[in-house]
PDB file of C-alpha atoms in Angstrom:
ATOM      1  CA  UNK D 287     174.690  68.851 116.096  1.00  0.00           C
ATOM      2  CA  UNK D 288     174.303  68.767 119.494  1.00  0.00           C
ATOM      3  CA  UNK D 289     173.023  72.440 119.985  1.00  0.00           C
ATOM      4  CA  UNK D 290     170.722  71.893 117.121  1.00  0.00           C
ATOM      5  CA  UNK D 291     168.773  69.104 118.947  1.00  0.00           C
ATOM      6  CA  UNK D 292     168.523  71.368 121.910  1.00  0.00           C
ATOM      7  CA  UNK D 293     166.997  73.986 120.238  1.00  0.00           C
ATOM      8  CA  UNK D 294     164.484  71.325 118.537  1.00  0.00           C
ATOM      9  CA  UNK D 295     163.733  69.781 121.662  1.00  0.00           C
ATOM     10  CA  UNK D 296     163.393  73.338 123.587  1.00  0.00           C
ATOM     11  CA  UNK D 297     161.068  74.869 120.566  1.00  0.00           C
ATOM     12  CA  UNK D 298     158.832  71.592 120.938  1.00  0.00           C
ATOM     13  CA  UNK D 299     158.409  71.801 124.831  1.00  0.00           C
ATOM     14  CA  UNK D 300     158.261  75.509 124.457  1.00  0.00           C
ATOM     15  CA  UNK D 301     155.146  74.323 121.872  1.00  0.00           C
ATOM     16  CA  UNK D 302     153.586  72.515 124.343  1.00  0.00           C
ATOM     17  CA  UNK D 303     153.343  74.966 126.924  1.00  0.00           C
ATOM     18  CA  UNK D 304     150.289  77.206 126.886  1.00  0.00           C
ATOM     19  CA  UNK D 305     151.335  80.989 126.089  1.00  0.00           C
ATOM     20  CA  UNK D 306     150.277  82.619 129.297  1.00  0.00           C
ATOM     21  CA  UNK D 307     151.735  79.655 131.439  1.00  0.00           C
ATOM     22  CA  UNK D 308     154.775  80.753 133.792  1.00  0.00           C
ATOM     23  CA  UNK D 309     156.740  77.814 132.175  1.00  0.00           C
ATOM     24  CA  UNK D 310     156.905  79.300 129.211  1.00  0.00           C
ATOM     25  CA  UNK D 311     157.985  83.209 130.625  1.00  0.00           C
ATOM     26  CA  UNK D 312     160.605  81.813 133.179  1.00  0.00           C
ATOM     27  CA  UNK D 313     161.712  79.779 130.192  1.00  0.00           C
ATOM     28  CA  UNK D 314     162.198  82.671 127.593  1.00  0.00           C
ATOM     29  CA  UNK D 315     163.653  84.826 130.745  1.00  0.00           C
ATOM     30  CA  UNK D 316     165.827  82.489 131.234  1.00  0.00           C
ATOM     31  CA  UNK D 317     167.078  82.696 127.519  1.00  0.00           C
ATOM     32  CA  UNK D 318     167.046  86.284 127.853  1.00  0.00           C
ATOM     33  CA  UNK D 319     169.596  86.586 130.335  1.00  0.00           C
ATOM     34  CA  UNK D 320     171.701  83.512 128.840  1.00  0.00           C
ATOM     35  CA  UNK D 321     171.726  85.747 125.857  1.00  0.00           C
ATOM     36  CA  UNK D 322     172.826  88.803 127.330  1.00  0.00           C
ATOM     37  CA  UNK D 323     175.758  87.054 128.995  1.00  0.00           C
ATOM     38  CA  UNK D 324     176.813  85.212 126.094  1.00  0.00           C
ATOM     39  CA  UNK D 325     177.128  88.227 124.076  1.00  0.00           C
ATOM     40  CA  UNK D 326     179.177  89.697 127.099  1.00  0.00           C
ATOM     41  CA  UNK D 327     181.568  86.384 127.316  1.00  0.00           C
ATOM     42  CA  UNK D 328     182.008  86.313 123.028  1.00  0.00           C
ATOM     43  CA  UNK D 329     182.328  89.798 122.719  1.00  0.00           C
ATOM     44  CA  UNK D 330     184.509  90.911 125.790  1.00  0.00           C
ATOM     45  CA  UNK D 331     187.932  91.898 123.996  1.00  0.00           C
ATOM     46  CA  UNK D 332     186.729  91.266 120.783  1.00  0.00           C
ATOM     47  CA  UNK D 333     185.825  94.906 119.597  1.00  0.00           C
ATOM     48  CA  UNK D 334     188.487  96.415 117.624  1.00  0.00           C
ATOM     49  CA  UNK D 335     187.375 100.057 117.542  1.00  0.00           C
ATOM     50  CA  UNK D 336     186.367 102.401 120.396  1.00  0.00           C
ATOM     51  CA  UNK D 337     182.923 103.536 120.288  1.00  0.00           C
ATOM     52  CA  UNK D 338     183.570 106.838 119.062  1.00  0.00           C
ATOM     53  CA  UNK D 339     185.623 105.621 116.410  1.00  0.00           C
ATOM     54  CA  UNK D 340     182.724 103.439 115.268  1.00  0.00           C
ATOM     55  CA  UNK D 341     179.908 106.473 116.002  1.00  0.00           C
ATOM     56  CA  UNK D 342     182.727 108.268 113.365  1.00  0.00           C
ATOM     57  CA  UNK D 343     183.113 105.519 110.995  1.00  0.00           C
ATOM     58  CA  UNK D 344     178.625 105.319 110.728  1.00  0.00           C
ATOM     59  CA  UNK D 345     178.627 109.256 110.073  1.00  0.00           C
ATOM     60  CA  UNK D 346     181.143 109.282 107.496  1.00  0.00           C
ATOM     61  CA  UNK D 347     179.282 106.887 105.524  1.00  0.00           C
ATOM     62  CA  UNK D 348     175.922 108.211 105.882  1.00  0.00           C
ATOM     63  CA  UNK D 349     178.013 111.933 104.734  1.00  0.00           C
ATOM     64  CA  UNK D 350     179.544 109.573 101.764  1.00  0.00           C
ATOM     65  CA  UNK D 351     176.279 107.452 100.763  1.00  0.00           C
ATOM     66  CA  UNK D 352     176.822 109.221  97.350  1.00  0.00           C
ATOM     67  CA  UNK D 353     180.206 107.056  96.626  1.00  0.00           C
ATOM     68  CA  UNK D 354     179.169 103.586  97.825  1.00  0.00           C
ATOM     69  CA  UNK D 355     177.873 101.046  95.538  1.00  0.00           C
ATOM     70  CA  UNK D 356     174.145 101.301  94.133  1.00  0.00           C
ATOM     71  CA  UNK D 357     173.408  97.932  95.662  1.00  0.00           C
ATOM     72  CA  UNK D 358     174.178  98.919  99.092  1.00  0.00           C
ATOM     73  CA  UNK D 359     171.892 102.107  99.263  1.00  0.00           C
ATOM     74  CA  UNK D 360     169.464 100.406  97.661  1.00  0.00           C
ATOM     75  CA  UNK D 361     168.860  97.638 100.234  1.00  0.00           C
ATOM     76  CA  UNK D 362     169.955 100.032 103.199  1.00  0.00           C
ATOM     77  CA  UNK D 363     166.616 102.045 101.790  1.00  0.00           C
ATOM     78  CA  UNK D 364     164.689  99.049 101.342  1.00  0.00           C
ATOM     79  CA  UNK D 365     165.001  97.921 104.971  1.00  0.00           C
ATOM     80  CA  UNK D 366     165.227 101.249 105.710  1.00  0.00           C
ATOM     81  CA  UNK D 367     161.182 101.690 104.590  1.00  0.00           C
ATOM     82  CA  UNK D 368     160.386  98.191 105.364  1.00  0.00           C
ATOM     83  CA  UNK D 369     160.958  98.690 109.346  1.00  0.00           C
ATOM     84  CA  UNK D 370     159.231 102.375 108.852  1.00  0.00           C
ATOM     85  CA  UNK D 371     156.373 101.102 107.637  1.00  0.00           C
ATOM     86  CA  UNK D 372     155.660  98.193 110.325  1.00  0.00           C
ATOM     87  CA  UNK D 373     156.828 100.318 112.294  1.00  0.00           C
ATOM     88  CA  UNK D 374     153.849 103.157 110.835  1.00  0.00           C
ATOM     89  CA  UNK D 375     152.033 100.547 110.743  1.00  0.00           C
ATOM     90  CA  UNK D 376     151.514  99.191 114.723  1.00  0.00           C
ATOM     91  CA  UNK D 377     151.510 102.903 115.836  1.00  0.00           C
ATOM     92  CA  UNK D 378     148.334 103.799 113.173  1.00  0.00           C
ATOM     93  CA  UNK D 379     146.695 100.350 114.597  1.00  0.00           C
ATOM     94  CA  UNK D 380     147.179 100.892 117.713  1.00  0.00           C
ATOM     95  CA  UNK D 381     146.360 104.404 118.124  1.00  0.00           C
ATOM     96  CA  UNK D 382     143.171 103.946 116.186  1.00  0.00           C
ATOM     97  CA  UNK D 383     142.042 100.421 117.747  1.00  0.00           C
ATOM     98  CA  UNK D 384     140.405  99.897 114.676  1.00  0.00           C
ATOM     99  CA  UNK D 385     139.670  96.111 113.288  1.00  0.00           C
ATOM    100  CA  UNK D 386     140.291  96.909 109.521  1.00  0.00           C
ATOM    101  CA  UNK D 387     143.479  97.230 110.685  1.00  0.00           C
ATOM    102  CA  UNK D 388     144.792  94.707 112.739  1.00  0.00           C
ATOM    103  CA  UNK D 389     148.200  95.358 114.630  1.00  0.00           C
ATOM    104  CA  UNK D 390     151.320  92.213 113.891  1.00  0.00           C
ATOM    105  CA  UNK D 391     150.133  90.848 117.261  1.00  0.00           C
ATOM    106  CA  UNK D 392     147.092  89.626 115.994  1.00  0.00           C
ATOM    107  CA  UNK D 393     148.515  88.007 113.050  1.00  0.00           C
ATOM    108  CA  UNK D 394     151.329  86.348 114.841  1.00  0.00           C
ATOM    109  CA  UNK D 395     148.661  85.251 117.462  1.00  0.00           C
ATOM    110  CA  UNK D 396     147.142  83.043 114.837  1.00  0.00           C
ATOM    111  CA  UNK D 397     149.970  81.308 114.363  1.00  0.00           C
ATOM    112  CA  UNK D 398     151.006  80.875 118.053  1.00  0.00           C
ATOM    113  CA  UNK D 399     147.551  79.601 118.549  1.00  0.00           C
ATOM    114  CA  UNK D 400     149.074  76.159 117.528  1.00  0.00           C
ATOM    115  CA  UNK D 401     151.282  73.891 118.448  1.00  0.00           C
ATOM    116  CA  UNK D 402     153.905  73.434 115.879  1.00  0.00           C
ATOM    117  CA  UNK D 403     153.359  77.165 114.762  1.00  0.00           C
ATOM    118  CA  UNK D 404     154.801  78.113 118.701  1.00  0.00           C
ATOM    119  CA  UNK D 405     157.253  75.757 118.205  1.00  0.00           C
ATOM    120  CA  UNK D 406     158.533  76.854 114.745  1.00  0.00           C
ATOM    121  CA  UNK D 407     158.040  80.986 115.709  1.00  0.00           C
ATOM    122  CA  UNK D 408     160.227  80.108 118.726  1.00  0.00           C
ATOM    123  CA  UNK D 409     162.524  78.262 116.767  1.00  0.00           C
ATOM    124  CA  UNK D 410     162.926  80.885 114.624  1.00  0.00           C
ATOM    125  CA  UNK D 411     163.317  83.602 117.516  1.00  0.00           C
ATOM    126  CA  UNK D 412     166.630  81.291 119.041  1.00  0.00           C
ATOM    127  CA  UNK D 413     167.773  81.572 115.566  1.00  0.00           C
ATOM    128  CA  UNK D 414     167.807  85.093 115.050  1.00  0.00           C
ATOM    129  CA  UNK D 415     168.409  85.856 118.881  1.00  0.00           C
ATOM    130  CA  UNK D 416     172.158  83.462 118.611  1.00  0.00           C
ATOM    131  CA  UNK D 417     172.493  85.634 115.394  1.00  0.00           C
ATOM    132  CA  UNK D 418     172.435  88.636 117.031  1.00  0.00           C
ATOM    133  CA  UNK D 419     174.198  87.488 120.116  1.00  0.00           C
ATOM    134  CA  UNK D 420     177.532  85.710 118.041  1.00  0.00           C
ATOM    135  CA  UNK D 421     177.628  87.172 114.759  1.00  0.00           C
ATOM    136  CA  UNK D 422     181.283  87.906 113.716  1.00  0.00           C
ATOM    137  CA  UNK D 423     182.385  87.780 117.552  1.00  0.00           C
ATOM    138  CA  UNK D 424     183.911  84.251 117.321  1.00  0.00           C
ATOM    139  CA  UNK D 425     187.268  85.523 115.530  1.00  0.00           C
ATOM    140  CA  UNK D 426     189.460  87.876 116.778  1.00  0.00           C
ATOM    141  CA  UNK D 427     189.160  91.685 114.964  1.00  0.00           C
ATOM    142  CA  UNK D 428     192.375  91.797 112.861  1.00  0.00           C
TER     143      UNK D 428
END
């Protein structure tokens, strides 16, 4: 409960802040690094396989995609073209500079241009970011 009023009450002073003000860089610097060692201190004895075990593991299933369930190639090909194609998509609108194709910076710059929409997009980065950073590291491999 606690942690969740942090992160409401960093997203709205993040909001606040204008986007090219040094606040606002040291600030997401800041969570950078705090991310980077809290994946270190979570994950430090925590992974059960050595990496070539787990580089093994990934090319045995990609050999095997055949034999797992419909389901799970489906939405590994799904994301699979979804990241592609933004992906595609920056590189074409960048490399042509064209307006009639804008690149995901513009968009997301229309919502940043507000208040509440810095403070929910930043919200919504510390979400994904303690995702990344905890996800299935808090119990022990068995």
């Amino acid at each position: 409960m606690v942690l969740a009023a942090l992160v409401l009450a960093l997203s709205a002073w993040q909001a606040e802040l204008s986007r090219d003000s040094s606040g606002a860089h040291w600030s997401v610097a800041l969570l950078i690094v705090i991310g980077f060692g809290a994946a270190l201190v979570l994950g430090r004895g925590r992974q059960s396989r050595t990496t070539r075990r787990w580089v093994a593991q990934n090319v045995h299933l990609v050999r095997t995609w055949r034999t797992r369930p419909r389901s799970a190639v489906v939405s590994a090909l799904v994301w699979a073209v979804l990241i592609g194609g933004v992906v595609a998509w920056d590189l074409v609108s960048f490399v042509f500079q064209s307006h009639d194709l804008p690149t995901l910076s513009y968009f997301i710059g229309h919502v940043t241009r507000y208040a509440v929409g810095r403070g929910l997009l930043f919200a919504a980065w510390l979400g994904v970011g303690a995702y990344l950073v905890s996800a299935r590291r808090a119990e022990r491999p068995q």
